[in-house]
mmCIF file of C-alpha atoms in Angstrom:
data_model
loop_
_atom_site.group_PDB
_atom_site.id
_atom_site.type_symbol
_atom_site.label_atom_id
_atom_site.label_comp_id
_atom_site.label_asym_id
_atom_site.label_seq_id
_atom_site.Cartn_x
_atom_site.Cartn_y
_atom_site.Cartn_z
ATOM 1 C CA MET A 230 296.632 126.518 -68.558
ATOM 2 C CA TYR A 231 294.864 128.727 -71.077
ATOM 3 C CA LYS A 232 296.633 131.815 -69.762
ATOM 4 C CA ASN A 233 300.016 130.082 -70.134
ATOM 5 C CA ILE A 234 299.253 129.283 -73.770
ATOM 6 C CA VAL A 235 298.106 132.829 -74.514
ATOM 7 C CA ASP A 236 301.101 134.386 -72.745
ATOM 8 C CA LYS A 237 303.498 132.490 -75.028
ATOM 9 C CA ILE A 238 301.981 133.981 -78.184
ATOM 10 C CA PRO A 239 303.499 137.213 -79.495
ATOM 11 C CA ARG A 240 301.140 140.186 -79.759
ATOM 12 C CA GLU A 241 301.117 140.101 -83.569
ATOM 13 C CA ARG A 242 299.850 136.482 -83.561
ATOM 14 C CA ILE A 243 297.131 136.872 -80.917
ATOM 15 C CA LEU A 244 294.458 136.523 -83.613
ATOM 16 C CA ASP A 245 295.594 132.893 -84.000
ATOM 17 C CA ILE A 246 293.724 132.120 -80.763
ATOM 18 C CA THR A 247 290.441 133.222 -82.329
ATOM 19 C CA HIS A 248 291.105 131.232 -85.480
ATOM 20 C CA SER A 249 291.968 128.146 -83.444
ATOM 21 C CA THR A 250 288.816 128.515 -81.361
ATOM 22 C CA ASN A 251 286.741 128.683 -84.547
ATOM 23 C CA LYS A 252 288.518 125.604 -85.943
ATOM 24 C CA PHE A 253 287.803 123.701 -82.723
ATOM 25 C CA ILE A 254 284.114 124.619 -82.822
ATOM 26 C CA LYS A 255 283.939 123.560 -86.478
ATOM 27 C CA SER A 256 285.512 120.228 -85.513
ATOM 28 C CA LEU A 257 282.437 119.585 -83.346
ATOM 29 C CA VAL A 258 280.164 119.630 -86.406
ATOM 30 C CA THR A 259 278.354 116.416 -87.330
ATOM 31 C CA LYS A 260 275.383 115.667 -89.567
ATOM 32 C CA LYS A 261 272.999 116.009 -86.617
ATOM 33 C CA ASN A 262 274.892 118.859 -84.952
ATOM 34 C CA THR A 263 275.414 121.371 -87.757
ATOM 35 C CA ILE A 264 277.401 124.589 -87.425
ATOM 36 C CA GLU A 265 274.111 126.483 -87.624
ATOM 37 C CA LYS A 266 272.754 124.577 -84.611
ATOM 38 C CA ILE A 267 275.965 125.194 -82.676
ATOM 39 C CA LYS A 268 275.895 128.922 -83.442
ATOM 40 C CA ALA A 269 272.188 129.110 -82.566
ATOM 41 C CA ASP A 270 272.873 127.354 -79.249
ATOM 42 C CA MET A 271 275.687 129.819 -78.532
ATOM 43 C CA ALA A 272 273.383 132.747 -79.317
ATOM 44 C CA ILE A 273 270.537 131.404 -77.167
ATOM 45 C CA LYS A 274 272.897 130.907 -74.230
ATOM 46 C CA GLY A 275 274.628 134.240 -74.904
ATOM 47 C CA LEU A 276 278.082 132.655 -74.913
ATOM 48 C CA LYS A 277 281.193 133.343 -76.945
ATOM 49 C CA GLY A 278 283.437 130.580 -78.305
ATOM 50 C CA LYS A 279 285.574 129.812 -75.253
ATOM 51 C CA GLU A 280 282.622 130.133 -72.894
ATOM 52 C CA TYR A 281 280.528 127.781 -75.020
ATOM 53 C CA ILE A 282 283.309 125.182 -75.175
ATOM 54 C CA HIS A 283 283.572 125.283 -71.391
ATOM 55 C CA SER A 284 279.802 125.057 -70.933
ATOM 56 C CA ILE A 285 279.545 121.855 -72.985
ATOM 57 C CA GLY A 286 282.379 120.256 -71.015
ATOM 58 C CA LEU A 287 285.099 120.174 -73.660
ATOM 59 C CA TRP A 288 287.554 122.589 -72.045
ATOM 60 C CA ASP A 289 290.304 119.974 -71.583
ATOM 61 C CA LYS A 290 290.064 118.904 -75.235
ATOM 62 C CA TYR A 291 290.152 122.568 -76.277
ATOM 63 C CA ILE A 292 293.325 123.210 -74.260
ATOM 64 C CA LYS A 293 294.951 120.152 -75.813
ATOM 65 C CA PHE A 294 293.829 121.359 -79.262
ATOM 66 C CA LEU A 295 295.423 124.774 -78.655
ATOM 67 C CA GLU A 296 298.680 123.245 -77.435
ATOM 68 C CA GLU A 297 298.916 121.132 -80.591
ATOM 69 C CA ASN A 298 297.920 123.871 -83.035
ATOM 70 C CA ILE A 299 299.646 126.986 -81.724
#
């Protein structure tokens, strides 16, 4: 599903995927789960944005988020 979304985006707008991924990660922020804690967790696990989203079990919500925002 992710590949289908990415394939629809023209080359000049491919950076929109990165921006959307960052927006999705920022939407996960709460008072207890700050952006600093999320970024630290990503660094400890050695994961990038998409990989981290998948590892915490929110891949389906991320795909839905991309479909709505791109």
